[in-house]
């Protein structure tokens, strides 16, 4: 979260997040309308509280341990909840478009699911279009890998280990327990009363759904998921000790969150003590127990699938160059205030002042016109309007609004520009305390007033970096091989990590290696 001002503002205007920028960009080509998307989100928001009403704590038997446990969700609820969360996850973070890779991963996920403690769950696998390195499980058998983690894996065996680990979180009902706990906590906080207010209910529950991805497992859960991952991967015929290798790589990478706001691996999967040794020991045990002699690693098969994978932030989803923010898919640009920090999340662009006392949020609003969108905003936030009126922003019909919004952290003054462009309404909110507002107003309006259509084809036709898989000619050190593939000095270390190796490692002739091909000029 960027800072207190944004958090306070969001708590009043959560609905703003529902119409995602990235979702809009994804649908631009299909010509889908905002109304349709909002309708879907409304359905999701409304059905969650309904589902909640049916819950009562009950005693169930844990599918893995066989021991009784308190569980708010029946298996049917789990699957329903998973399906609802899935719609939101897909809308918020977007699916990475690679049919071949996706169907290969989905097959593996289903095959391993059938070998697990809960073979009858409808396992579903999806690739999230973000560069953060992580994998997620939500109740009911929904498994997500980011394209970031797919770029970091180096064999089918590593992949199967991580897949088994995530399936383990589902089969041992860790994700269902987390959800139960989150539910109990929100009842304790008095959120139970929100049913009186449909709008609030909608936004709070909509948040909790995607919030599933941000919940952190306990170390015990994590250890158990490792054990289950090893078991399922071995049953599927893979050398599960490769999972230990991957954890070693992950520890060196120590991946953080990316612009999408999704957290990195270790913030949702805490690192248990002696994890690497434990995974190695368990994989020996399972190999013997199952009498598996010829376990597979399948490095080349996996690497070939990653050729062409988008790597790092994708500029097609928005990027900053020389103080200007460009969105190539939605074709607009605006200046970023000098020295402000910009976060480009899938649903919103957030800009925060150095002193963190002022912020500008940019997203998509809904309504038939800029004026109606502004009215909707005022209604929903119960804002006190100070001034409002129609304006034009670089030829685009717009509505300017200055108002005050009461939040838990106090009164905020807000200037908003609602701008109509190609059937969509974009909105900027410039936010600060009442005291700081006059000082920030000029800066706010400079950014908002310079919003305009992007027509420069060089800025529109940007390309992301991509993984390319190349073959080393001869046996040599990784360092030499990478240099001969044109990897620049400054990127050597990262390139070695990407391959799960060290620069000093000797590699055999014809080894496949991943290198990053630069896209964005
Ligand atoms: Zn985990």
Coordinates of C-alpha atoms and ligand atoms in Angstrom, one line a residue:
X1 CA 0.0 0.0 0.0
X2 CA 1.4 3.3 -1.1
X3 CA 0.5 5.4 2.0
X4 CA -2.0 6.5 4.5
X5 CA -3.8 9.0 2.3
X6 CA -4.4 6.4 -0.4
X7 CA -5.5 3.8 2.2
X8 CA -7.9 6.2 3.8
X9 CA -9.3 7.3 0.4
X10 CA -9.6 3.7 -0.8
X11 CA -11.5 2.7 2.3
X12 CA -14.3 5.1 1.1
X13 CA -14.0 4.4 -2.6
X14 CA -13.2 0.7 -2.8
X15 CA -15.6 0.5 -5.7
X16 CA -13.1 2.4 -7.9
X17 CA -10.9 -0.6 -7.9
X18 CA -13.5 -2.8 -9.4
X19 CA -13.2 -1.5 -13.0
X20 CA -9.7 -2.5 -13.8
X21 CA -7.3 -0.7 -16.1
X22 CA -5.6 -3.9 -17.2
X23 CA -8.9 -5.6 -17.7
X24 CA -10.0 -2.7 -19.9
X25 CA -6.8 -2.9 -21.9
X26 CA -7.3 -6.7 -22.4
X27 CA -10.7 -6.2 -23.6
X28 CA -10.0 -3.2 -25.8
X29 CA -9.6 -5.4 -28.8
X30 CA -12.8 -7.2 -28.2
X31 CA -14.7 -4.0 -27.9
X32 CA -16.3 -5.1 -24.7
X33 CA -18.2 -2.4 -22.8
X34 CA -17.6 -1.2 -19.3
X35 CA -21.2 -1.9 -18.4
X36 CA -20.8 -5.6 -19.0
X37 CA -17.8 -5.9 -16.9
X38 CA -19.4 -4.0 -14.0
X39 CA -22.3 -6.3 -14.3
X40 CA -20.1 -9.3 -13.8
X41 CA -18.4 -7.7 -10.9
X42 CA -21.7 -6.8 -9.3
X43 CA -22.8 -10.4 -9.6
X44 CA -19.5 -11.5 -7.9
X45 CA -19.8 -8.9 -5.2
X46 CA -23.4 -9.8 -4.5
X47 CA -23.1 -13.5 -4.5
X48 CA -20.2 -13.6 -2.0
X49 CA -22.4 -12.3 0.9
X50 CA -25.1 -14.7 -0.1
X51 CA -22.7 -17.6 0.1
X52 CA -21.5 -16.3 3.5
X53 CA -25.0 -16.3 4.9
X54 CA -25.2 -20.1 4.4
X55 CA -22.1 -20.8 6.4
X56 CA -22.1 -22.2 9.9
X57 CA -19.0 -23.6 11.6
X58 CA -19.0 -27.3 11.4
X59 CA -16.7 -30.2 12.3
X60 CA -15.0 -31.8 9.3
X61 CA -12.3 -34.3 8.8
X62 CA -9.1 -33.0 7.3
X63 CA -8.6 -34.8 4.0
X64 CA -4.8 -35.1 4.5
X65 CA -4.4 -35.7 8.3
X66 CA -7.7 -37.5 8.7
X67 CA -8.1 -35.5 12.0
X68 CA -11.3 -33.6 12.8
X69 CA -11.1 -29.8 12.5
X70 CA -13.4 -26.7 12.6
X71 CA -14.2 -25.6 9.2
X72 CA -16.5 -22.8 8.0
X73 CA -16.6 -24.1 4.4
X74 CA -18.0 -27.4 3.1
X75 CA -16.4 -28.8 0.1
X76 CA -19.2 -27.4 -2.0
X77 CA -18.6 -24.0 -0.5
X78 CA -14.9 -24.3 -1.2
X79 CA -15.5 -24.9 -4.9
X80 CA -18.1 -22.2 -5.1
X81 CA -15.8 -19.7 -3.3
X82 CA -12.9 -20.7 -5.6
X83 CA -15.0 -20.1 -8.7
X84 CA -16.1 -16.6 -7.5
X85 CA -12.6 -15.7 -6.4
X86 CA -11.3 -16.9 -9.8
X87 CA -13.5 -14.4 -11.7
X88 CA -12.1 -11.6 -9.7
X89 CA -8.5 -12.7 -9.9
X90 CA -8.8 -13.0 -13.7
X91 CA -10.4 -9.5 -13.9
X92 CA -7.8 -7.9 -11.6
X93 CA -4.6 -9.5 -12.7
X94 CA -5.3 -10.8 -16.2
X95 CA -4.4 -14.1 -17.8
X96 CA -1.2 -14.5 -19.7
X97 CA -2.1 -15.4 -23.2
X98 CA -0.1 -18.6 -24.2
X99 CA -2.5 -21.4 -25.1
X100 CA 0.2 -24.0 -25.5
X101 CA 1.9 -23.3 -22.1
X102 CA -1.4 -23.0 -20.3
X103 CA -2.8 -26.3 -21.5
X104 CA 0.4 -28.1 -20.7
X105 CA 0.3 -26.7 -17.2
X106 CA -3.4 -27.4 -16.8
X107 CA -2.8 -31.0 -17.8
X108 CA 0.0 -31.4 -15.2
X109 CA -2.2 -29.7 -12.5
X110 CA -5.1 -32.1 -13.2
X111 CA -2.9 -35.2 -13.4
X112 CA -1.2 -34.3 -10.1
X113 CA -4.6 -33.4 -8.5
X114 CA -5.9 -36.9 -9.3
X115 CA -2.9 -38.4 -7.5
X116 CA -3.5 -36.2 -4.4
X117 CA -5.6 -36.6 -1.2
X118 CA -8.6 -34.9 -2.9
X119 CA -8.7 -36.5 -6.4
X120 CA -12.3 -35.4 -7.0
X121 CA -11.8 -31.6 -6.8
X122 CA -12.2 -29.8 -10.2
X123 CA -8.6 -28.6 -10.4
X124 CA -8.0 -25.6 -12.6
X125 CA -4.8 -23.9 -13.5
X126 CA -4.1 -20.4 -14.8
X127 CA -1.1 -18.2 -15.6
X128 CA -1.4 -14.7 -14.2
X129 CA 0.1 -11.9 -16.3
X130 CA 2.5 -10.4 -13.8
X131 CA 6.2 -10.4 -13.4
X132 CA 6.2 -11.1 -9.7
X133 CA 7.6 -14.5 -8.8
X134 CA 4.9 -16.4 -7.0
X135 CA 2.3 -19.2 -7.1
X136 CA -1.1 -19.1 -5.4
X137 CA -3.8 -21.6 -4.4
X138 CA -7.4 -20.7 -3.5
X139 CA -10.0 -23.1 -2.1
X140 CA -11.6 -25.6 -4.4
X141 CA -8.6 -26.4 -6.4
X142 CA -7.8 -23.1 -8.3
X143 CA -4.0 -22.8 -8.8
X144 CA -2.3 -19.8 -10.2
X145 CA 1.3 -19.4 -11.3
X146 CA 2.6 -16.0 -12.4
X147 CA 4.5 -15.7 -15.6
X148 CA 7.4 -14.5 -13.3
X149 CA 7.7 -17.9 -11.6
X150 CA 7.4 -19.7 -14.9
X151 CA 10.4 -17.8 -16.1
X152 CA 12.4 -18.7 -13.0
X153 CA 11.7 -22.5 -13.1
X154 CA 14.2 -24.7 -15.0
X155 CA 12.6 -28.1 -15.3
X156 CA 9.4 -30.0 -15.3
X157 CA 10.5 -31.6 -12.0
X158 CA 10.9 -28.2 -10.3
X159 CA 7.5 -27.2 -11.8
X160 CA 5.9 -30.4 -10.5
X161 CA 7.3 -29.7 -7.1
X162 CA 5.8 -26.2 -6.9
X163 CA 2.6 -27.4 -8.4
X164 CA 2.4 -30.2 -5.8
X165 CA 3.1 -27.7 -3.1
X166 CA 0.2 -25.5 -4.2
X167 CA -2.1 -28.5 -4.6
X168 CA -1.0 -29.4 -1.0
X169 CA -2.3 -26.1 0.3
X170 CA -5.6 -27.0 -1.2
X171 CA -5.8 -30.7 -0.2
X172 CA -4.7 -30.0 3.4
X173 CA -7.3 -27.2 3.4
X174 CA -4.8 -24.5 4.4
X175 CA -6.4 -22.0 2.0
X176 CA -9.9 -22.9 3.2
X177 CA -8.7 -22.5 6.8
X178 CA -7.2 -19.1 6.0
X179 CA -10.4 -18.0 4.5
X180 CA -12.4 -19.2 7.5
X181 CA -10.0 -17.3 9.8
X182 CA -10.3 -14.1 7.7
X183 CA -14.1 -14.5 7.9
X184 CA -14.1 -14.9 11.6
X185 CA -11.8 -12.0 12.0
X186 CA -14.0 -9.7 9.9
X187 CA -17.1 -10.8 11.9
X188 CA -15.1 -9.9 15.1
X189 CA -14.3 -6.5 13.6
X190 CA -18.0 -5.8 13.3
X191 CA -18.1 -6.2 9.5
X192 CA -21.0 -8.6 10.1
X193 CA -23.3 -5.6 10.2
X194 CA -22.4 -4.5 6.7
X195 CA -25.3 -6.4 5.2
X196 CA -27.4 -3.3 6.0
X197 CA -25.4 -1.4 3.4
X198 CA -25.4 -3.2 0.1
X199 CA -22.7 -1.0 -1.4
X200 CA -20.3 -1.6 1.5
X201 CA -21.0 -5.3 1.5
X202 CA -20.2 -5.5 -2.1
X203 CA -16.9 -3.7 -1.9
X204 CA -15.7 -5.4 1.3
X205 CA -16.4 -8.8 0.1
X206 CA -15.1 -8.1 -3.4
X207 CA -11.9 -7.2 -1.7
X208 CA -11.7 -10.3 0.5
X209 CA -11.9 -12.5 -2.6
X210 CA -8.8 -11.2 -4.3
X211 CA -7.3 -10.7 -0.8
X212 CA -7.1 -14.5 -0.6
X213 CA -3.9 -14.2 -2.7
X214 CA -2.3 -11.9 -0.1
X215 CA -2.9 -14.2 2.9
X216 CA 0.2 -15.7 4.4
X217 CA 0.5 -19.3 5.3
X218 CA 1.9 -20.4 8.7
X219 CA 5.3 -22.1 8.8
X220 CA 3.7 -25.4 9.7
X221 CA 1.3 -25.2 6.8
X222 CA 4.3 -24.4 4.6
X223 CA 6.3 -27.4 5.8
X224 CA 3.3 -29.6 5.2
X225 CA 2.7 -28.2 1.7
X226 CA 6.4 -29.0 1.0
X227 CA 5.9 -32.6 2.1
X228 CA 2.8 -33.0 0.1
X229 CA 4.5 -31.3 -2.9
X230 CA 7.3 -33.9 -2.7
X231 CA 4.8 -36.7 -2.4
X232 CA 2.6 -35.7 -5.3
X233 CA 5.5 -34.9 -7.6
X234 CA 7.1 -38.3 -6.9
X235 CA 3.8 -40.1 -7.5
X236 CA 3.7 -38.2 -10.8
X237 CA 7.1 -39.6 -11.7
X238 CA 9.3 -36.6 -11.1
X239 CA 12.5 -36.2 -9.1
X240 CA 11.1 -34.1 -6.3
X241 CA 14.6 -33.2 -4.9
X242 CA 14.5 -30.6 -7.7
X243 CA 12.1 -28.6 -5.6
X244 CA 14.9 -28.1 -3.1
X245 CA 17.1 -26.7 -6.0
X246 CA 14.3 -24.3 -6.9
X247 CA 14.0 -23.1 -3.3
X248 CA 17.8 -22.4 -3.3
X249 CA 17.4 -20.3 -6.4
X250 CA 14.4 -18.5 -4.9
X251 CA 16.3 -17.7 -1.8
X252 CA 19.1 -16.1 -3.9
X253 CA 16.5 -14.2 -5.9
X254 CA 14.5 -13.1 -2.9
X255 CA 11.7 -11.9 -5.1
X256 CA 9.7 -8.8 -4.0
X257 CA 6.3 -7.6 -5.3
X258 CA 6.0 -5.9 -8.7
X259 CA 4.0 -3.0 -10.0
X260 CA 0.8 -5.1 -10.0
X261 CA 0.9 -5.1 -6.2
X262 CA 0.9 -8.9 -6.0
X263 CA 3.4 -10.0 -3.3
X264 CA 6.4 -12.2 -3.9
X265 CA 6.8 -15.9 -3.0
X266 CA 8.2 -15.4 0.5
X267 CA 5.6 -13.0 1.7
X268 CA 2.8 -15.5 1.1
X269 CA 4.8 -18.7 1.6
X270 CA 7.1 -18.2 4.7
X271 CA 10.4 -20.0 4.6
X272 CA 10.5 -22.8 7.1
X273 CA 13.8 -23.7 8.8
X274 CA 16.0 -26.3 7.1
X275 CA 13.5 -26.3 4.2
X276 CA 16.0 -27.4 1.5
X277 CA 17.4 -30.3 3.6
X278 CA 13.9 -31.4 4.6
X279 CA 12.7 -31.5 1.0
X280 CA 15.8 -33.5 -0.1
X281 CA 15.2 -36.0 2.8
X282 CA 11.5 -36.3 2.1
X283 CA 12.1 -36.9 -1.6
X284 CA 14.5 -39.8 -0.8
X285 CA 11.9 -41.3 1.5
X286 CA 9.1 -41.0 -1.1
X287 CA 11.3 -42.4 -3.8
X288 CA 12.0 -45.5 -1.7
X289 CA 8.4 -45.8 -0.4
X290 CA 6.9 -45.8 -3.9
X291 CA 9.7 -47.9 -5.3
X292 CA 10.4 -45.3 -8.0
X293 CA 13.8 -45.9 -9.7
X294 CA 13.7 -43.8 -12.8
X295 CA 12.4 -40.4 -11.8
X296 CA 12.4 -37.6 -14.4
X297 CA 13.8 -34.1 -14.4
X298 CA 12.8 -33.0 -18.0
X299 CA 14.7 -29.8 -18.2
X300 CA 14.9 -29.4 -21.9
X301 CA 11.1 -30.1 -22.4
X302 CA 10.3 -27.4 -19.9
X303 CA 12.8 -24.8 -21.2
X304 CA 11.6 -25.1 -24.8
X305 CA 8.1 -24.2 -23.6
X306 CA 9.3 -21.0 -22.0
X307 CA 10.9 -19.7 -25.2
X308 CA 9.2 -16.3 -26.0
X309 CA 7.7 -15.9 -22.5
X310 CA 7.3 -12.2 -21.6
X311 CA 9.8 -11.2 -18.9
X312 CA 9.7 -8.4 -16.4
X313 CA 7.1 -5.6 -16.5
X314 CA 5.2 -5.5 -19.7
X315 CA 5.3 -1.9 -21.1
X316 CA 2.1 -2.6 -23.2
X317 CA 0.3 -2.3 -19.8
X318 CA 1.7 1.2 -19.2
X319 CA 5.1 2.7 -18.7
X320 CA 6.9 5.9 -17.7
X321 CA 9.4 7.6 -20.0
X322 CA 10.9 11.0 -19.4
X323 CA 8.3 12.0 -16.9
X324 CA 5.3 10.9 -19.0
X325 CA 3.1 7.9 -18.4
X326 CA 2.0 6.1 -21.6
X327 CA -0.7 3.5 -21.9
X328 CA -0.2 1.9 -25.4
X329 CA -3.3 -0.3 -25.3
X330 CA -5.7 2.3 -24.1
X331 CA -3.9 5.1 -26.1
X332 CA -3.5 7.9 -23.6
X333 CA -0.7 9.7 -21.8
X334 CA -0.2 12.1 -18.9
X335 CA 2.7 13.7 -17.1
X336 CA 3.9 12.3 -13.7
X337 CA 4.7 15.1 -11.1
X338 CA 8.5 15.3 -10.8
X339 CA 10.0 13.2 -8.0
X340 CA 6.7 11.5 -7.3
X341 CA 6.6 7.7 -7.0
X342 CA 4.4 5.9 -9.5
X343 CA 2.7 2.5 -9.0
X344 CA 1.0 1.0 -12.0
X345 CA -1.3 -1.6 -10.6
X346 CA -3.7 -3.6 -12.8
X347 CA -6.7 -1.6 -11.6
X348 CA -5.2 1.8 -10.9
X349 CA -2.2 4.1 -11.4
X350 CA -1.1 5.6 -8.1
X351 CA 1.2 8.5 -7.8
X352 CA 2.5 9.6 -4.4
X353 CA 4.4 12.8 -3.5
X354 CA 7.9 12.4 -1.9
X355 CA 6.6 13.6 1.4
X356 CA 3.7 11.2 1.1
X357 CA 1.2 13.9 1.9
X358 CA -0.5 14.1 -1.5
X359 CA -1.5 11.5 -4.1
X360 CA -3.1 11.2 -7.5
X361 CA -5.1 8.1 -8.3
X362 CA -6.0 7.3 -11.9
X363 CA -8.5 4.6 -13.0
X364 CA -11.6 3.9 -14.9
X365 CA -15.0 5.3 -13.7
X366 CA -18.4 4.1 -14.7
X367 CA -21.4 6.1 -15.9
X368 CA -23.0 7.2 -19.2
X369 CA -21.1 10.6 -19.1
X370 CA -18.4 12.3 -17.2
X371 CA -21.0 14.3 -15.3
X372 CA -23.0 11.2 -14.3
X373 CA -19.8 9.4 -13.3
X374 CA -19.0 12.4 -11.0
X375 CA -22.5 12.3 -9.6
X376 CA -22.1 8.6 -8.9
X377 CA -18.8 9.2 -7.1
X378 CA -20.3 12.0 -4.9
X379 CA -23.3 9.7 -4.0
X380 CA -21.1 6.7 -3.1
X381 CA -18.6 8.6 -1.1
X382 CA -21.1 11.0 0.5
X383 CA -18.7 13.8 -0.5
X384 CA -19.4 17.4 0.2
X385 CA -19.1 19.2 -3.2
X386 CA -17.2 22.5 -3.1
X387 CA -17.2 23.3 -6.8
X388 CA -18.1 21.4 -10.0
X389 CA -18.6 22.0 -13.7
X390 CA -18.0 20.9 -17.3
X391 CA -14.6 21.5 -18.9
X392 CA -12.6 20.3 -21.8
X393 CA -9.3 18.5 -21.5
X394 CA -7.4 18.6 -24.8
X395 CA -10.6 18.4 -26.7
X396 CA -12.1 15.6 -24.5
X397 CA -15.4 16.4 -22.8
X398 CA -14.8 16.3 -19.0
X399 CA -16.1 17.2 -15.6
X400 CA -14.1 18.9 -12.9
X401 CA -15.1 18.4 -9.3
X402 CA -13.6 19.6 -6.0
X403 CA -15.0 18.0 -2.9
X404 CA -14.3 16.9 0.6
X405 CA -14.5 13.2 1.6
X406 CA -14.7 12.1 5.2
X407 CA -12.5 9.0 6.0
X408 CA -11.6 7.2 9.1
X409 CA -8.3 9.1 9.1
X410 CA -10.1 12.5 8.8
X411 CA -11.2 14.9 6.2
X412 CA -9.6 14.8 2.8
X413 CA -9.9 17.3 0.0
X414 CA -10.1 15.9 -3.5
X415 CA -10.0 17.3 -7.0
X416 CA -11.3 15.0 -9.6
X417 CA -11.3 15.1 -13.4
X418 CA -13.7 12.7 -15.1
X419 CA -12.6 12.5 -18.8
X420 CA -14.5 10.9 -21.6
X421 CA -12.5 9.2 -24.3
X422 CA -13.6 6.5 -26.7
X423 CA -16.6 5.2 -24.8
X424 CA -14.7 5.1 -21.5
X425 CA -14.6 7.5 -18.6
X426 CA -11.2 7.9 -17.0
X427 CA -10.9 9.5 -13.6
X428 CA -8.1 11.3 -11.8
X429 CA -8.4 12.0 -8.1
X430 CA -5.9 14.4 -6.6
X431 CA -6.0 13.8 -2.8
X432 CA -4.5 15.6 0.2
X433 CA -5.4 16.9 3.6
X434 CA -7.4 20.1 3.6
X435 CA -4.4 22.1 4.9
X436 CA -2.1 20.9 2.1
X437 CA -4.7 21.1 -0.7
X438 CA -4.0 24.6 -2.0
X439 CA -0.3 23.9 -2.2
X440 CA -0.9 20.7 -4.3
X441 CA -3.7 22.0 -6.5
X442 CA -1.5 23.3 -9.3
X443 CA 0.5 20.1 -9.4
X444 CA -2.7 18.0 -9.5
X445 CA -4.2 20.0 -12.3
X446 CA -1.0 20.0 -14.4
X447 CA -1.2 16.2 -14.5
X448 CA -4.9 16.0 -15.1
X449 CA -5.1 18.9 -17.6
X450 CA -2.4 17.3 -19.8
X451 CA -4.2 14.0 -20.2
X452 CA -4.4 13.4 -23.9
X453 CA -4.8 10.8 -26.6
X454 CA -1.6 9.0 -27.4
X455 CA -0.9 8.9 -31.1
X456 CA 2.9 8.6 -31.4
X457 CA 3.3 5.1 -33.0
X458 CA 6.8 4.7 -31.5
X459 CA 5.2 5.0 -28.0
X460 CA 2.3 2.7 -29.0
X461 CA 4.3 -0.1 -30.6
X462 CA 6.5 -1.0 -27.6
X463 CA 7.5 -4.6 -26.9
X464 CA 8.3 -6.3 -23.7
X465 CA 11.5 -8.2 -22.9
X466 CA 11.2 -11.9 -23.6
X467 CA 12.9 -15.2 -22.5
X468 CA 14.8 -16.8 -25.4
X469 CA 16.1 -20.3 -25.1
X470 CA 19.5 -20.8 -26.7
X471 CA 21.9 -23.8 -27.0
X472 CA 25.5 -23.5 -25.7
X473 CA 27.9 -24.7 -28.3
X474 CA 30.6 -26.3 -26.2
X475 CA 31.4 -27.4 -22.7
X476 CA 32.5 -24.3 -20.8
X477 CA 31.7 -22.2 -17.7
X478 CA 28.2 -20.6 -17.6
X479 CA 29.9 -17.2 -17.5
X480 CA 31.6 -17.8 -20.8
X481 CA 28.5 -19.3 -22.4
X482 CA 26.3 -16.4 -21.4
X483 CA 28.9 -13.9 -22.6
X484 CA 29.1 -15.6 -26.0
X485 CA 25.3 -15.3 -26.2
X486 CA 25.7 -11.6 -25.9
X487 CA 24.5 -11.2 -22.3
X488 CA 26.0 -7.8 -21.1
X489 CA 28.4 -7.8 -18.1
X490 CA 25.9 -6.1 -15.8
X491 CA 23.2 -8.8 -16.4
X492 CA 25.4 -11.9 -16.0
X493 CA 24.5 -12.6 -12.4
X494 CA 20.7 -12.3 -13.0
X495 CA 21.1 -14.5 -16.1
X496 CA 22.8 -17.2 -14.1
X497 CA 20.0 -17.1 -11.5
X498 CA 17.4 -17.2 -14.2
X499 CA 19.0 -20.5 -15.2
X500 CA 19.2 -21.7 -11.6
X501 CA 23.0 -21.8 -11.8
X502 CA 26.1 -19.9 -10.7
X503 CA 28.4 -18.2 -13.2
X504 CA 31.4 -20.5 -12.3
X505 CA 29.3 -23.7 -13.0
X506 CA 30.7 -25.8 -15.9
X507 CA 28.0 -26.7 -18.4
X508 CA 28.1 -29.5 -20.9
X509 CA 28.0 -28.9 -24.6
X510 CA 24.5 -28.3 -26.1
X511 CA 23.0 -27.2 -22.7
X512 CA 19.9 -25.1 -23.2
X513 CA 20.1 -21.7 -21.6
X514 CA 17.6 -18.9 -21.1
X515 CA 18.6 -15.3 -22.0
X516 CA 16.6 -12.2 -21.9
X517 CA 15.9 -10.5 -25.3
X518 CA 15.3 -6.8 -24.9
X519 CA 12.1 -5.5 -26.3
X520 CA 11.4 -2.0 -25.1
X521 CA 13.9 0.5 -26.7
Ligands
LIG1 ZN1 3.2 -22.5 0.3

